[in-house]
Short mmCIF file of C-alpha atoms in Angstrom, two decimals:
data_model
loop_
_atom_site.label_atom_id
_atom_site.label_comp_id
_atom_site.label_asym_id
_atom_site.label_seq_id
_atom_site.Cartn_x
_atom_site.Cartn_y
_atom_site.Cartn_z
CA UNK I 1 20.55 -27.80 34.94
CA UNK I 2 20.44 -27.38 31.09
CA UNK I 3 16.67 -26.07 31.55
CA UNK I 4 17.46 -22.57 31.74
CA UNK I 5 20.23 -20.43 29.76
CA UNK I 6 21.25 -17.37 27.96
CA UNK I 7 20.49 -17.36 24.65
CA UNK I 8 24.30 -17.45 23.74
CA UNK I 9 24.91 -20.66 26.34
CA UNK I 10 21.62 -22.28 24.11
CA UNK I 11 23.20 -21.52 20.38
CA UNK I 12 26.52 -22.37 21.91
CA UNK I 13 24.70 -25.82 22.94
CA UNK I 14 22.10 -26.48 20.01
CA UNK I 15 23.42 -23.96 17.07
CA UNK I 16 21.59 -20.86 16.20
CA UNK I 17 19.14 -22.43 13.68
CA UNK I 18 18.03 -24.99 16.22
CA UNK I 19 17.48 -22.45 18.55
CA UNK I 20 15.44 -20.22 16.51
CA UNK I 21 13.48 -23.11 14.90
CA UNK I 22 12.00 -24.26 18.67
CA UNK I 23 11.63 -20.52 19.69
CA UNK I 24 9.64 -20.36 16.96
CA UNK I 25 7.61 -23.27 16.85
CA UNK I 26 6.78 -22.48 20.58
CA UNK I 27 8.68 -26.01 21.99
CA UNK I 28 10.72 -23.39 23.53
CA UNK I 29 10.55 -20.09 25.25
CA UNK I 30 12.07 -16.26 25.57
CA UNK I 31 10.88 -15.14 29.10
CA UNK I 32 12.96 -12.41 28.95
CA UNK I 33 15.22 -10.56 26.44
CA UNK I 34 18.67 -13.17 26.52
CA UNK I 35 17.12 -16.24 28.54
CA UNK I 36 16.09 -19.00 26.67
CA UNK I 37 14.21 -22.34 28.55
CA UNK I 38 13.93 -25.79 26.95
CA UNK I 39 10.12 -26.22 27.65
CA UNK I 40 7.23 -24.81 26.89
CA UNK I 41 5.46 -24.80 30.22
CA UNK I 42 5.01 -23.09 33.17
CA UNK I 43 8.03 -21.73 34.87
CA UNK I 44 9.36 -23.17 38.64
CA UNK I 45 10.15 -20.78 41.17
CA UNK I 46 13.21 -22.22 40.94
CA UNK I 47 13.55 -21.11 37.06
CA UNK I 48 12.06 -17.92 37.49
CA UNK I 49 15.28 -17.44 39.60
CA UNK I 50 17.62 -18.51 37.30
CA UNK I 51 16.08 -16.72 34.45
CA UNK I 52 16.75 -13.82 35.78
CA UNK I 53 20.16 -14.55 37.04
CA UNK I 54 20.92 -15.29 33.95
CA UNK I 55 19.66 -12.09 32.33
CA UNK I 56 21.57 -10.57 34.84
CA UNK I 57 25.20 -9.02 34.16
CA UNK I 58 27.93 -11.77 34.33
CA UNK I 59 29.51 -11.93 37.87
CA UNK I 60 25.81 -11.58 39.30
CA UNK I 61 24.15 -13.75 42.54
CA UNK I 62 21.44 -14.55 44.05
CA UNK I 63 21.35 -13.24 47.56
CA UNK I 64 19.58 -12.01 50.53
CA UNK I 65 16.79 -14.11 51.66
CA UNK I 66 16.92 -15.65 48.22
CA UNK I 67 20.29 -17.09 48.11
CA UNK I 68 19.56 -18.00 52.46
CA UNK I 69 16.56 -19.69 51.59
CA UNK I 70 18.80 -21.92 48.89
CA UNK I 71 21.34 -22.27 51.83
CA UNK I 72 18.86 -23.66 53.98
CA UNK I 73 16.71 -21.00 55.81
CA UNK I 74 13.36 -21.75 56.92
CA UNK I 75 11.12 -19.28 57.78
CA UNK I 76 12.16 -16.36 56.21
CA UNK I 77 10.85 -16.60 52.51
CA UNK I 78 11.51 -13.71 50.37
CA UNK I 79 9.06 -11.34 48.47
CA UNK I 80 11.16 -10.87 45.75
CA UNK I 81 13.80 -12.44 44.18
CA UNK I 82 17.41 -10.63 45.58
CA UNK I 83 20.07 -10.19 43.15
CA UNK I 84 23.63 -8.66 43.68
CA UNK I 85 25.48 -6.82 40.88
CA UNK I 86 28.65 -6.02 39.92
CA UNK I 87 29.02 -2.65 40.23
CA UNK I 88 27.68 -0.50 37.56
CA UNK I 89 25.91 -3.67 36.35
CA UNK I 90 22.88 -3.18 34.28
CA UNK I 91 19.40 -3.68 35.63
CA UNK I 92 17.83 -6.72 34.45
CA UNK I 93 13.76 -6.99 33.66
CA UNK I 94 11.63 -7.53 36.77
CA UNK I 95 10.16 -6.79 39.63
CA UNK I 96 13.20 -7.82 41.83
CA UNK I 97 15.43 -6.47 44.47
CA UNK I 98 18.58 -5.56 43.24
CA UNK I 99 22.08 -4.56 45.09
CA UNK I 100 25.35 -3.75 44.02
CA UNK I 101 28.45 -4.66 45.10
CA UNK I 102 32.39 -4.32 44.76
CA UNK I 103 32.75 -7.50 47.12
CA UNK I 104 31.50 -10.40 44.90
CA UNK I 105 34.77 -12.59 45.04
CA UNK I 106 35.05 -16.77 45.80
CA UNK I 107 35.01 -15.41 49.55
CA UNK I 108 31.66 -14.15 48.90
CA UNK I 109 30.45 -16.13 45.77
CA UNK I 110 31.68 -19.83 46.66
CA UNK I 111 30.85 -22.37 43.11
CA UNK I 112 27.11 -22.93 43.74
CA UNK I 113 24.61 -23.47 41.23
CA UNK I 114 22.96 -21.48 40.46
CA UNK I 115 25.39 -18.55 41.26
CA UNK I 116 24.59 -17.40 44.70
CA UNK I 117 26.42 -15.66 47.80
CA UNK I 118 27.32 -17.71 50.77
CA UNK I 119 25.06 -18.11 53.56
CA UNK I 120 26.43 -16.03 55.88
CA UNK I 121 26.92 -13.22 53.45
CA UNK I 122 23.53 -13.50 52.47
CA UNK I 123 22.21 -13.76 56.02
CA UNK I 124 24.31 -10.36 56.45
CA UNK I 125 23.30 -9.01 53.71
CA UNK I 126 19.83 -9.67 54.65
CA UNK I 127 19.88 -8.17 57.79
CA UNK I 128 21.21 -5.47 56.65
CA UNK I 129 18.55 -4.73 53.94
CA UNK I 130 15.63 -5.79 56.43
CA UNK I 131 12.84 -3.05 57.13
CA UNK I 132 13.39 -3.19 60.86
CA UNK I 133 16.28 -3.91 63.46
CA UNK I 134 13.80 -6.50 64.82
CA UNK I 135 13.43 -8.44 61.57
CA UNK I 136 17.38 -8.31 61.33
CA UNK I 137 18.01 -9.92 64.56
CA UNK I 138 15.29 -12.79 64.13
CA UNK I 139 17.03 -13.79 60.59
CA UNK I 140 20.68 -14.00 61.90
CA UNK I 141 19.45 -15.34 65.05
CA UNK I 142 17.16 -17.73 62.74
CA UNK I 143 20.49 -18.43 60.94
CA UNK I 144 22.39 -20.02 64.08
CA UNK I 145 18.87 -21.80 65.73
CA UNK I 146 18.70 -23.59 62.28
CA UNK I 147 22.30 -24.61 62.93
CA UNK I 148 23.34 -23.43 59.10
CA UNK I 149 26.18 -21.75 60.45
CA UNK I 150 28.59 -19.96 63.26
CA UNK I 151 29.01 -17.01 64.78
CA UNK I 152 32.98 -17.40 63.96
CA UNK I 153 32.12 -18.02 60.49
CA UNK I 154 29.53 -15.27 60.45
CA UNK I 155 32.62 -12.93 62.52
CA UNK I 156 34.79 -14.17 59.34
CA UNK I 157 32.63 -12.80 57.08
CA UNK I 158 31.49 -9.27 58.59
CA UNK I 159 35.40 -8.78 58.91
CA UNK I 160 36.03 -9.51 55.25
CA UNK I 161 33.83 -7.45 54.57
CA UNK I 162 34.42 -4.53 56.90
CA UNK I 163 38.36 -4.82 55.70
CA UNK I 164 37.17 -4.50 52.19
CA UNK I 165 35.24 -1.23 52.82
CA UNK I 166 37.86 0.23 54.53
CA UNK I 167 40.58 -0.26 51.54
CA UNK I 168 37.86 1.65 49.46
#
């Protein structure tokens, strides 16, 4: 979707004068210091996201409940958006939750659009970051109910991981 992008993916797009001219006549919008979005309007939910995804550090993802939900979750809706970071990535504006991570490669990142971590490393990583044990067993629990995915493929992915922290 060409509704949302950095400011440098817009001038690459439209040139910097065209750019500037509909910024500044209002046809188009800044909602945040390097995002630009072709309308006017309101913003989705769904823009919101990728807003700040993309005024995120390069190599960023949705993730967490956020990136589940896009996978397929039900029932679990987040409060905030949840963004990984590279490591040492710079905070982008809003109130989101943010994580860093060393482990953001095609393993964990697969080509979705927008830019988020698989399901089951989100539904990990969501777990993990829950407020209670309880809440982490009903979302990977949720996770297989909903048929989105396996407990070999979820196995695959904790041992990726867990191999990866132990090269560290």
């Amino acid at each position: 979707m060409l509704d949302v992008l950095s400011t440098a993916r817009a001038i690459a797009f439209h040139g910097r004068s065209v750019v500037r001219q509909r910024l500044r006549t209002g046809t188009w919008q800044q909602p945040m210091r390097g995002v630009v979005v072709t309308h006017n309007g309101p913003l989705t939910p769904d823009q919101l996201e990728r807003a700040w995804l993309a005024a995120s550090p390069a190599g960023s993802a949705l993730a967490g409940l956020t990136a589940a939900r896009r996978g397929g979750l039900r029932g679990f809706d987040p409060e905030r958006v949840s963004i990984v970071l590279p490591e040492g990535g710079r905070r982008p504006p809003g109130d989101l939750e943010l994580h860093w991570s060393t482990q953001l490669g095609p393993d964990d990142v697969p080509p979705n659009e927008p830019r988020r971590t698989s399901l089951e490393r989100s539904i990990i990583d969501a777990a993990s970051w829950a407020a209670t044990p309880r809440r982490a067993r009903a979302l990977v629990i949720a996770a297989f109910q909903q048929r989105l995915t396996s407990v070999r493929r979820c196995a695959r992915c904790w041992s990726g991981a867990a191999t990866a922290s132990a090269r560290r």
